[in-house]
Amino acid sequence: EELSFSFTGTLLFANLCLLISLPIWYGNTALKTNCESSPPVVVKERVEVPVPAKPVECETPPPRPSPLKEPKVPKNRLVSQSLTTRRVQFEDIAAKAGTDKVQGITNLPQCLEDDQKETPTACISTTARNKKCRPRGHFYHTIYNRWLGEYSDKEADPFQFLEIGFYNGKGFEAYLEFLPKAEAHSMEISCIEQGPRNEGKWPWGNFAQKNEKLYKPLLKQDRLHCGDASEVEFLNKIWTEKMKRPDAPPLKVVIDDASHVARHMAQSVFFWFPRIEPGGLMIVEDIQPTGEANPFRTQFLPQILADLHFCGLPDFPETPCFPTLQPLLNSVHCEMHICVFERNDEPAVELSLKDSEIPPGALDLSTCKVLKK
């Protein structure tokens, strides 16, 4: 009986210990489980114990990664995003002004429909294998949106702009609206004194005068300059007396759209490119395969492209084709019948009149030694 009583008492004591330990084990397990969830749940112990349980330490979870932020897009005229987010597009403004710079867009479909007619009205050629060469007008909107986009912003810094070849002013009207912060200038030969060409006069009428909206105001403001833009003396006079003023903004953009004669086009580059401020643009239009313009495309362009890649390595002796242009050249970008020459970060250079003239070999690539190898 004593043995039975002792055994029974032991069982009772063991059961009592088990009842006391179960809540403690359960509580600690619950706390540990709740540390792994959020937010933590406080679990009350059911039984008081004489020895306080050790506090359960939860490991601090690593911080959650913040949502990815959109990377900042650098201000770059080549970023395609700018072509779609900008408020104004050059083609809309140019079409309203009536310039031929974008007329290829609307004339191409009509030209392709009319190419079977004897006298198609929207075409200049019905036989060109490149269909974009058939319609009247050009497709310059893409290059202008891309390269002049940063200058079309109303928040852009003021800058100076020069167009060579005002003609009837339709292109200039488009530039004025597209480039609201530009101090815009233009040059035109037809508004000089009328008379025989061999006397330095103009015999074919004043084209600029047909633009009644702009002609007189621009003359009064010294923004339309009448003269021969292929002569460095005239260019230098306008530059030093009318444009390079102490209060003038920096010259950033020059566009040649004048005679479309290769020698005149090259002269524009040699005079104006060094004088454009760092990061600025020299643009030459109408580089199409015509007798007058063709040497610019076939003789001048290969030489300036060679200069773009010039290194002057000791073990590969070479000299630039155009020493006055190469040190200032950052890039050359061409689309059909139009090229952009981009200035690098070197300061503008004021060359002498002699060094500003077109060099003898500019339209003869055989004179550039590096192209012979």
mmCIF file of C-alpha atoms in Angstrom:
data_model
loop_
_atom_site.group_PDB
_atom_site.id
_atom_site.type_symbol
_atom_site.label_atom_id
_atom_site.label_comp_id
_atom_site.label_asym_id
_atom_site.label_seq_id
_atom_site.Cartn_x
_atom_site.Cartn_y
_atom_site.Cartn_z
ATOM 1 C CA GLU A 1 0.000 0.000 0.000
ATOM 2 C CA GLU A 2 2.843 2.388 0.888
ATOM 3 C CA LEU A 3 4.480 1.527 -2.434
ATOM 4 C CA SER A 4 1.194 2.090 -4.264
ATOM 5 C CA PHE A 5 0.676 5.396 -2.559
ATOM 6 C CA SER A 6 4.224 6.497 -3.385
ATOM 7 C CA PHE A 7 3.793 5.515 -7.019
ATOM 8 C CA THR A 8 0.449 7.333 -7.236
ATOM 9 C CA GLY A 9 1.949 10.437 -5.680
ATOM 10 C CA THR A 10 4.788 10.402 -8.160
ATOM 11 C CA LEU A 11 2.334 10.230 -11.053
ATOM 12 C CA LEU A 12 0.354 13.119 -9.662
ATOM 13 C CA PHE A 13 3.504 15.174 -9.205
ATOM 14 C CA ALA A 14 4.610 14.402 -12.786
ATOM 15 C CA ASN A 15 1.211 15.344 -14.196
ATOM 16 C CA LEU A 16 1.301 18.572 -12.267
ATOM 17 C CA CYS A 17 4.751 19.427 -13.677
ATOM 18 C CA LEU A 18 3.516 18.609 -17.164
ATOM 19 C CA LEU A 19 0.512 20.888 -16.785
ATOM 20 C CA ILE A 20 2.754 23.698 -15.607
ATOM 21 C CA SER A 21 5.361 23.316 -18.438
ATOM 22 C CA LEU A 22 2.950 23.007 -21.352
ATOM 23 C CA PRO A 23 1.688 26.627 -21.250
ATOM 24 C CA ILE A 24 5.261 27.911 -20.951
ATOM 25 C CA TRP A 25 6.368 25.896 -23.976
ATOM 26 C CA TYR A 26 3.279 26.912 -25.926
ATOM 27 C CA GLY A 27 3.749 30.590 -25.094
ATOM 28 C CA ASN A 28 7.388 30.670 -26.181
ATOM 29 C CA THR A 29 6.541 28.838 -29.393
ATOM 30 C CA ALA A 30 3.725 31.270 -30.135
ATOM 31 C CA LEU A 31 6.004 34.242 -29.557
ATOM 32 C CA LYS A 32 8.639 32.795 -31.850
ATOM 33 C CA THR A 33 6.063 32.121 -34.530
ATOM 34 C CA ASN A 34 4.645 35.609 -34.262
ATOM 35 C CA CYS A 35 8.115 37.156 -34.615
ATOM 36 C CA GLU A 36 8.121 35.843 -38.134
ATOM 37 C CA SER A 37 4.860 37.526 -38.992
ATOM 38 C CA SER A 38 3.853 41.172 -39.047
ATOM 39 C CA PRO A 39 2.514 42.686 -36.885
ATOM 40 C CA PRO A 40 3.534 40.656 -33.758
ATOM 41 C CA VAL A 41 0.773 39.134 -31.641
ATOM 42 C CA VAL A 42 1.027 39.263 -27.844
ATOM 43 C CA VAL A 43 0.196 35.887 -26.293
ATOM 44 C CA LYS A 44 -0.782 35.783 -22.638
ATOM 45 C CA GLU A 45 0.521 32.912 -20.561
ATOM 46 C CA ARG A 46 -2.145 30.872 -18.899
ATOM 47 C CA VAL A 47 -0.174 29.914 -15.801
ATOM 48 C CA GLU A 48 2.064 32.025 -13.627
ATOM 49 C CA VAL A 49 5.459 30.464 -13.040
ATOM 50 C CA PRO A 50 7.852 31.375 -10.250
ATOM 51 C CA VAL A 51 10.834 31.799 -12.598
ATOM 52 C CA PRO A 52 10.259 34.431 -15.292
ATOM 53 C CA ALA A 53 10.852 33.212 -18.783
ATOM 54 C CA LYS A 54 13.671 34.770 -20.791
ATOM 55 C CA PRO A 55 12.434 37.397 -23.220
ATOM 56 C CA VAL A 56 12.298 36.158 -26.735
ATOM 57 C CA GLU A 57 14.494 38.224 -29.040
ATOM 58 C CA CYS A 58 13.268 38.575 -32.593
ATOM 59 C CA GLU A 59 15.703 39.129 -35.410
ATOM 60 C CA THR A 60 15.062 42.435 -37.135
ATOM 61 C CA PRO A 61 13.995 41.650 -40.689
ATOM 62 C CA PRO A 62 16.020 43.325 -43.446
ATOM 63 C CA PRO A 63 14.424 46.497 -44.784
ATOM 64 C CA ARG A 64 12.200 46.064 -47.777
ATOM 65 C CA PRO A 65 13.723 47.465 -50.947
ATOM 66 C CA SER A 66 12.207 50.750 -51.994
ATOM 67 C CA PRO A 67 10.309 50.790 -55.275
ATOM 68 C CA LEU A 68 12.561 51.308 -58.282
ATOM 69 C CA LYS A 69 12.719 54.895 -59.432
ATOM 70 C CA GLU A 70 12.736 55.879 -63.059
ATOM 71 C CA PRO A 71 16.273 56.792 -64.073
ATOM 72 C CA LYS A 72 16.860 60.414 -64.899
ATOM 73 C CA VAL A 73 17.044 60.817 -68.642
ATOM 74 C CA PRO A 74 20.024 62.973 -69.573
ATOM 75 C CA LYS A 75 19.352 66.048 -71.608
ATOM 76 C CA ASN A 76 20.411 64.701 -74.935
ATOM 77 C CA ARG A 77 19.157 65.703 -78.342
ATOM 78 C CA LEU A 78 19.374 62.056 -79.426
ATOM 79 C CA VAL A 79 16.977 60.729 -76.804
ATOM 80 C CA SER A 80 14.008 59.425 -78.748
ATOM 81 C CA GLN A 81 11.695 60.190 -75.839
ATOM 82 C CA SER A 82 12.007 63.882 -76.604
ATOM 83 C CA LEU A 83 10.510 63.245 -80.025
ATOM 84 C CA THR A 84 7.247 62.069 -78.552
ATOM 85 C CA THR A 85 6.851 64.188 -75.423
ATOM 86 C CA ARG A 86 7.635 67.608 -76.827
ATOM 87 C CA ARG A 87 4.593 69.811 -77.303
ATOM 88 C CA VAL A 88 5.404 71.082 -80.789
ATOM 89 C CA GLN A 89 6.644 69.176 -83.810
ATOM 90 C CA PHE A 90 8.558 70.857 -86.607
ATOM 91 C CA GLU A 91 6.421 69.292 -89.322
ATOM 92 C CA ASP A 92 3.263 70.920 -87.955
ATOM 93 C CA ILE A 93 4.811 74.377 -87.825
ATOM 94 C CA ALA A 94 6.587 74.036 -91.173
ATOM 95 C CA ALA A 95 3.456 72.787 -92.941
ATOM 96 C CA LYS A 96 1.539 75.792 -91.638
ATOM 97 C CA ALA A 97 4.260 78.127 -92.911
ATOM 98 C CA GLY A 98 4.217 76.464 -96.339
ATOM 99 C CA THR A 99 7.935 75.688 -96.573
ATOM 100 C CA ASP A 100 9.158 72.849 -98.758
ATOM 101 C CA LYS A 101 11.221 71.451 -95.864
ATOM 102 C CA VAL A 102 8.418 69.017 -95.002
ATOM 103 C CA GLN A 103 6.266 68.951 -98.139
ATOM 104 C CA GLY A 104 7.550 65.516 -99.049
ATOM 105 C CA ILE A 105 5.370 64.105 -96.264
ATOM 106 C CA THR A 106 2.118 65.163 -97.893
ATOM 107 C CA ASN A 107 3.268 65.005 -101.527
ATOM 108 C CA LEU A 108 4.633 61.451 -101.441
ATOM 109 C CA PRO A 109 1.259 59.620 -101.325
ATOM 110 C CA GLN A 110 -0.168 61.887 -104.031
ATOM 111 C CA CYS A 111 2.987 61.478 -106.100
ATOM 112 C CA LEU A 112 2.754 57.696 -105.975
ATOM 113 C CA GLU A 113 -0.863 57.901 -107.128
ATOM 114 C CA ASP A 114 -0.046 60.342 -109.923
ATOM 115 C CA ASP A 115 3.146 58.737 -111.224
ATOM 116 C CA GLN A 116 1.217 57.129 -114.066
ATOM 117 C CA LYS A 117 -0.003 60.486 -115.339
ATOM 118 C CA GLU A 118 1.821 62.405 -118.033
ATOM 119 C CA THR A 119 2.219 65.516 -115.864
ATOM 120 C CA PRO A 120 2.069 64.492 -112.196
ATOM 121 C CA THR A 121 1.603 67.567 -110.033
ATOM 122 C CA ALA A 122 3.146 66.292 -106.798
ATOM 123 C CA CYS A 123 6.263 64.742 -108.337
ATOM 124 C CA ILE A 124 9.574 66.060 -109.581
ATOM 125 C CA SER A 125 10.494 62.580 -110.801
ATOM 126 C CA THR A 126 8.479 59.479 -111.571
ATOM 127 C CA THR A 127 11.478 57.263 -112.301
ATOM 128 C CA ALA A 128 13.621 57.598 -109.152
ATOM 129 C CA ARG A 129 14.176 54.156 -107.601
ATOM 130 C CA ASN A 130 14.113 55.718 -104.156
ATOM 131 C CA LYS A 131 10.453 56.677 -103.831
ATOM 132 C CA LYS A 132 11.261 59.445 -101.356
ATOM 133 C CA CYS A 133 13.154 61.206 -104.153
ATOM 134 C CA ARG A 134 10.044 61.433 -106.314
ATOM 135 C CA PRO A 135 7.817 64.022 -104.587
ATOM 136 C CA ARG A 136 8.284 67.766 -104.413
ATOM 137 C CA GLY A 137 9.653 68.803 -101.063
ATOM 138 C CA HIS A 138 11.753 67.237 -98.328
ATOM 139 C CA PHE A 139 11.491 65.178 -95.157
ATOM 140 C CA TYR A 140 13.574 67.352 -92.840
ATOM 141 C CA HIS A 141 11.172 67.148 -89.896
ATOM 142 C CA THR A 142 12.886 64.158 -88.276
ATOM 143 C CA ILE A 143 16.339 65.720 -88.206
ATOM 144 C CA TYR A 144 15.020 69.073 -86.971
ATOM 145 C CA ASN A 145 12.906 67.517 -84.236
ATOM 146 C CA ARG A 146 15.905 65.532 -83.058
ATOM 147 C CA TRP A 147 18.646 68.145 -83.230
ATOM 148 C CA LEU A 148 16.760 71.406 -82.680
ATOM 149 C CA GLY A 149 14.364 69.929 -80.121
ATOM 150 C CA GLU A 150 16.256 71.249 -77.086
ATOM 151 C CA TYR A 151 16.284 74.745 -78.634
ATOM 152 C CA SER A 152 12.522 74.673 -79.246
ATOM 153 C CA ASP A 153 11.776 74.626 -75.518
ATOM 154 C CA LYS A 154 10.293 77.884 -74.237
ATOM 155 C CA GLU A 155 12.505 77.481 -71.164
ATOM 156 C CA ALA A 156 15.699 77.242 -73.250
ATOM 157 C CA ASP A 157 18.455 79.785 -72.789
ATOM 158 C CA PRO A 158 18.509 82.605 -75.356
ATOM 159 C CA PHE A 159 20.749 81.908 -78.328
ATOM 160 C CA GLN A 160 21.589 83.277 -81.746
ATOM 161 C CA PHE A 161 20.381 81.593 -84.929
ATOM 162 C CA LEU A 162 21.383 82.274 -88.532
ATOM 163 C CA GLU A 163 19.666 81.125 -91.707
ATOM 164 C CA ILE A 164 21.575 81.510 -94.974
ATOM 165 C CA GLY A 165 19.031 81.885 -97.774
ATOM 166 C CA PHE A 166 15.864 83.751 -96.765
ATOM 167 C CA TYR A 167 14.271 83.472 -100.234
ATOM 168 C CA ASN A 168 10.517 84.014 -99.654
ATOM 169 C CA GLY A 169 10.751 83.689 -95.880
ATOM 170 C CA LYS A 170 8.569 80.619 -95.406
ATOM 171 C CA GLY A 171 11.366 78.587 -93.859
ATOM 172 C CA PHE A 172 12.337 81.512 -91.650
ATOM 173 C CA GLU A 173 8.741 81.800 -90.423
ATOM 174 C CA ALA A 174 8.861 78.151 -89.366
ATOM 175 C CA TYR A 175 12.153 78.678 -87.530
ATOM 176 C CA LEU A 176 10.818 81.745 -85.717
ATOM 177 C CA GLU A 177 7.895 79.778 -84.299
ATOM 178 C CA PHE A 178 9.837 76.589 -83.626
ATOM 179 C CA LEU A 179 12.699 78.413 -81.888
ATOM 180 C CA PRO A 180 10.977 80.952 -79.609
ATOM 181 C CA LYS A 181 14.144 81.894 -77.667
ATOM 182 C CA ALA A 182 16.293 82.558 -80.737
ATOM 183 C CA GLU A 183 17.652 85.909 -81.814
ATOM 184 C CA ALA A 184 17.083 84.963 -85.446
ATOM 185 C CA HIS A 185 19.033 86.377 -88.400
ATOM 186 C CA SER A 186 18.876 85.589 -92.102
ATOM 187 C CA MET A 187 20.888 86.392 -95.235
ATOM 188 C CA GLU A 188 19.541 86.847 -98.731
ATOM 189 C CA ILE A 189 21.130 87.921 -102.012
ATOM 190 C CA SER A 190 17.962 88.817 -103.959
ATOM 191 C CA CYS A 191 17.291 91.928 -101.870
ATOM 192 C CA ILE A 192 20.497 93.680 -102.969
ATOM 193 C CA GLU A 193 20.332 96.388 -105.614
ATOM 194 C CA GLN A 194 18.612 95.181 -108.762
ATOM 195 C CA GLY A 195 20.647 95.182 -111.964
ATOM 196 C CA PRO A 196 23.163 93.197 -114.041
ATOM 197 C CA ARG A 197 24.893 90.397 -112.186
ATOM 198 C CA ASN A 198 28.301 91.259 -113.642
ATOM 199 C CA GLU A 199 27.999 94.591 -111.861
ATOM 200 C CA GLY A 200 27.475 92.912 -108.500
ATOM 201 C CA LYS A 201 23.713 93.435 -108.638
ATOM 202 C CA TRP A 202 20.750 91.052 -108.828
ATOM 203 C CA PRO A 203 18.703 90.823 -112.052
ATOM 204 C CA TRP A 204 15.990 88.297 -111.138
ATOM 205 C CA GLY A 205 13.760 90.179 -108.736
ATOM 206 C CA ASN A 206 13.545 90.577 -104.972
ATOM 207 C CA PHE A 207 12.185 87.268 -103.634
ATOM 208 C CA ALA A 208 12.385 88.368 -100.013
ATOM 209 C CA GLN A 209 10.116 91.332 -100.616
ATOM 210 C CA LYS A 210 7.256 88.952 -101.386
ATOM 211 C CA ASN A 211 7.013 88.185 -97.681
ATOM 212 C CA GLU A 212 5.081 91.271 -96.640
ATOM 213 C CA LYS A 213 4.795 90.077 -93.066
ATOM 214 C CA LEU A 214 8.518 89.843 -92.315
ATOM 215 C CA TYR A 215 10.491 91.724 -94.958
ATOM 216 C CA LYS A 216 10.378 95.313 -93.708
ATOM 217 C CA PRO A 217 10.355 94.534 -89.959
ATOM 218 C CA LEU A 218 13.441 92.313 -90.323
ATOM 219 C CA LEU A 219 15.313 94.957 -92.296
ATOM 220 C CA LYS A 220 14.458 97.559 -89.673
ATOM 221 C CA GLN A 221 15.628 95.288 -86.848
ATOM 222 C CA ASP A 222 18.917 94.441 -88.616
ATOM 223 C CA ARG A 223 17.890 90.795 -88.737
ATOM 224 C CA LEU A 224 17.673 90.395 -92.543
ATOM 225 C CA HIS A 225 21.056 91.022 -94.158
ATOM 226 C CA CYS A 226 21.127 91.546 -97.927
ATOM 227 C CA GLY A 227 24.281 90.373 -99.674
ATOM 228 C CA ASP A 228 26.233 87.479 -101.170
ATOM 229 C CA ALA A 229 26.739 84.884 -98.415
ATOM 230 C CA SER A 230 29.472 83.137 -100.419
ATOM 231 C CA GLU A 231 31.834 86.114 -99.942
ATOM 232 C CA VAL A 232 33.802 86.098 -96.688
ATOM 233 C CA GLU A 233 34.040 89.915 -96.633
ATOM 234 C CA PHE A 234 30.251 90.196 -96.484
ATOM 235 C CA LEU A 235 30.002 87.409 -93.916
ATOM 236 C CA ASN A 236 32.639 89.004 -91.720
ATOM 237 C CA LYS A 237 30.952 92.415 -91.922
ATOM 238 C CA ILE A 238 27.593 91.064 -90.775
ATOM 239 C CA TRP A 239 29.223 88.902 -88.103
ATOM 240 C CA THR A 240 31.371 91.634 -86.559
ATOM 241 C CA GLU A 241 28.942 94.553 -86.919
ATOM 242 C CA LYS A 242 25.476 93.021 -86.502
ATOM 243 C CA MET A 243 25.795 89.710 -84.693
ATOM 244 C CA LYS A 244 28.918 89.604 -82.526
ATOM 245 C CA ARG A 245 27.721 92.303 -80.142
ATOM 246 C CA PRO A 246 28.533 92.538 -76.424
ATOM 247 C CA ASP A 247 24.848 92.045 -75.572
ATOM 248 C CA ALA A 248 24.237 89.252 -78.091
ATOM 249 C CA PRO A 249 23.440 85.688 -77.001
ATOM 250 C CA PRO A 250 25.824 82.919 -78.136
ATOM 251 C CA LEU A 251 25.686 81.742 -81.726
ATOM 252 C CA LYS A 252 24.400 78.169 -81.538
ATOM 253 C CA VAL A 253 22.721 77.248 -84.849
ATOM 254 C CA VAL A 254 23.561 78.083 -88.473
ATOM 255 C CA ILE A 255 21.536 76.609 -91.352
ATOM 256 C CA ASP A 256 22.576 76.846 -95.007
ATOM 257 C CA ASP A 257 19.622 76.775 -97.411
ATOM 258 C CA ALA A 258 20.817 79.184 -100.063
ATOM 259 C CA SER A 259 22.077 78.535 -103.601
ATOM 260 C CA HIS A 260 22.550 74.740 -103.195
ATOM 261 C CA VAL A 261 25.876 75.140 -104.997
ATOM 262 C CA ALA A 262 28.566 72.928 -103.479
ATOM 263 C CA ARG A 263 31.221 75.648 -103.278
ATOM 264 C CA HIS A 264 28.846 78.031 -101.500
ATOM 265 C CA MET A 265 27.715 75.300 -99.103
ATOM 266 C CA ALA A 266 31.308 74.441 -98.190
ATOM 267 C CA GLN A 267 32.161 78.117 -97.744
ATOM 268 C CA SER A 268 29.361 78.402 -95.184
ATOM 269 C CA VAL A 269 30.871 75.555 -93.192
ATOM 270 C CA PHE A 270 34.423 76.923 -93.262
ATOM 271 C CA PHE A 271 33.376 80.403 -92.162
ATOM 272 C CA TRP A 272 30.666 79.664 -89.616
ATOM 273 C CA PHE A 273 31.563 76.346 -88.005
ATOM 274 C CA PRO A 274 34.566 77.690 -86.048
ATOM 275 C CA ARG A 275 32.521 80.674 -84.845
ATOM 276 C CA ILE A 276 29.659 78.571 -83.465
ATOM 277 C CA GLU A 277 29.764 78.169 -79.705
ATOM 278 C CA PRO A 278 30.561 74.780 -78.095
ATOM 279 C CA GLY A 279 27.798 72.235 -78.572
ATOM 280 C CA GLY A 280 26.227 74.220 -81.399
ATOM 281 C CA LEU A 281 25.142 73.028 -84.839
ATOM 282 C CA MET A 282 25.970 73.740 -88.472
ATOM 283 C CA ILE A 283 23.262 72.339 -90.754
ATOM 284 C CA VAL A 284 23.466 72.112 -94.546
ATOM 285 C CA GLU A 285 20.331 71.350 -96.558
ATOM 286 C CA ASP A 286 19.784 70.169 -100.131
ATOM 287 C CA ILE A 287 22.741 67.800 -100.436
ATOM 288 C CA GLN A 288 20.959 65.933 -103.195
ATOM 289 C CA PRO A 289 22.552 64.400 -106.314
ATOM 290 C CA THR A 290 22.328 67.431 -108.603
ATOM 291 C CA GLY A 291 25.106 68.839 -110.730
ATOM 292 C CA GLU A 292 25.496 71.922 -108.534
ATOM 293 C CA ALA A 293 25.325 70.228 -105.113
ATOM 294 C CA ASN A 294 26.901 66.854 -105.859
ATOM 295 C CA PRO A 295 30.565 67.752 -105.107
ATOM 296 C CA PHE A 296 29.616 68.626 -101.528
ATOM 297 C CA ARG A 297 28.293 65.090 -101.073
ATOM 298 C CA THR A 298 31.001 63.230 -102.982
ATOM 299 C CA GLN A 299 34.116 65.348 -102.250
ATOM 300 C CA PHE A 300 33.610 67.430 -99.098
ATOM 301 C CA LEU A 301 31.768 64.901 -96.916
ATOM 302 C CA PRO A 302 34.331 62.069 -97.223
ATOM 303 C CA GLN A 303 37.066 64.447 -96.079
ATOM 304 C CA ILE A 304 35.262 65.785 -93.036
ATOM 305 C CA LEU A 305 34.276 62.232 -92.067
ATOM 306 C CA ALA A 306 37.963 61.299 -92.209
ATOM 307 C CA ASP A 307 38.664 64.237 -89.892
ATOM 308 C CA LEU A 308 35.986 63.011 -87.489
ATOM 309 C CA HIS A 309 38.068 59.865 -86.885
ATOM 310 C CA PHE A 310 41.445 61.588 -86.919
ATOM 311 C CA CYS A 311 43.895 60.483 -84.174
ATOM 312 C CA GLY A 312 47.349 61.638 -85.250
ATOM 313 C CA LEU A 313 49.085 58.543 -83.916
ATOM 314 C CA PRO A 314 52.925 58.583 -84.034
ATOM 315 C CA ASP A 315 53.084 55.202 -85.754
ATOM 316 C CA PHE A 316 50.444 56.212 -88.294
ATOM 317 C CA PRO A 317 51.419 59.691 -89.477
ATOM 318 C CA GLU A 318 48.562 61.620 -90.954
ATOM 319 C CA THR A 319 47.259 65.165 -91.139
ATOM 320 C CA PRO A 320 43.662 66.359 -91.073
ATOM 321 C CA CYS A 321 41.975 67.086 -94.368
ATOM 322 C CA PHE A 322 40.571 70.324 -92.912
ATOM 323 C CA PRO A 323 42.860 71.638 -90.122
ATOM 324 C CA THR A 324 40.526 74.522 -89.205
ATOM 325 C CA LEU A 325 37.508 72.209 -88.740
ATOM 326 C CA GLN A 326 38.886 68.949 -87.324
ATOM 327 C CA PRO A 327 39.834 70.264 -83.838
ATOM 328 C CA LEU A 328 36.271 71.558 -83.371
ATOM 329 C CA LEU A 329 34.270 68.631 -84.757
ATOM 330 C CA ASN A 330 32.247 66.378 -82.454
ATOM 331 C CA SER A 331 29.945 64.494 -84.828
ATOM 332 C CA VAL A 332 28.412 64.360 -88.286
ATOM 333 C CA HIS A 333 24.838 63.175 -88.668
ATOM 334 C CA CYS A 334 23.112 62.931 -92.058
ATOM 335 C CA GLU A 335 19.663 62.049 -93.258
ATOM 336 C CA MET A 336 18.479 62.153 -96.837
ATOM 337 C CA HIS A 337 19.736 65.395 -98.435
ATOM 338 C CA ILE A 338 20.651 67.104 -95.146
ATOM 339 C CA CYS A 339 23.613 66.925 -92.738
ATOM 340 C CA VAL A 340 24.290 68.208 -89.223
ATOM 341 C CA PHE A 341 27.832 69.076 -88.135
ATOM 342 C CA GLU A 342 28.025 69.237 -84.348
ATOM 343 C CA ARG A 343 30.570 71.364 -82.476
ATOM 344 C CA ASN A 344 32.577 69.843 -79.645
ATOM 345 C CA ASP A 345 33.399 71.579 -76.343
ATOM 346 C CA GLU A 346 36.309 73.614 -77.666
ATOM 347 C CA PRO A 347 35.774 77.404 -77.515
ATOM 348 C CA ALA A 348 34.696 79.283 -80.624
ATOM 349 C CA VAL A 349 37.539 80.467 -82.827
ATOM 350 C CA GLU A 350 37.805 83.811 -84.615
ATOM 351 C CA LEU A 351 39.799 82.921 -87.723
ATOM 352 C CA SER A 352 41.413 85.373 -90.088
ATOM 353 C CA LEU A 353 39.579 86.064 -93.345
ATOM 354 C CA LYS A 354 42.173 84.021 -95.217
ATOM 355 C CA ASP A 355 41.704 81.001 -92.955
ATOM 356 C CA SER A 356 37.919 81.457 -93.179
ATOM 357 C CA GLU A 357 37.913 80.939 -96.940
ATOM 358 C CA ILE A 358 37.204 77.590 -98.545
ATOM 359 C CA PRO A 359 40.570 75.817 -99.073
ATOM 360 C CA PRO A 360 41.611 74.718 -102.571
ATOM 361 C CA GLY A 361 41.054 70.988 -101.978
ATOM 362 C CA ALA A 362 37.703 71.207 -100.175
ATOM 363 C CA LEU A 363 35.852 69.800 -103.199
ATOM 364 C CA ASP A 364 38.624 67.463 -104.338
ATOM 365 C CA LEU A 365 39.152 64.532 -101.966
ATOM 366 C CA SER A 366 42.269 63.441 -103.877
ATOM 367 C CA THR A 367 44.121 66.301 -102.181
ATOM 368 C CA CYS A 368 43.677 64.739 -98.725
ATOM 369 C CA LYS A 369 46.597 62.387 -98.164
ATOM 370 C CA VAL A 370 44.870 60.220 -95.575
ATOM 371 C CA LEU A 371 42.217 59.211 -98.136
ATOM 372 C CA LYS A 372 44.861 57.959 -100.551
ATOM 373 C CA LYS A 373 45.999 55.145 -98.252
#
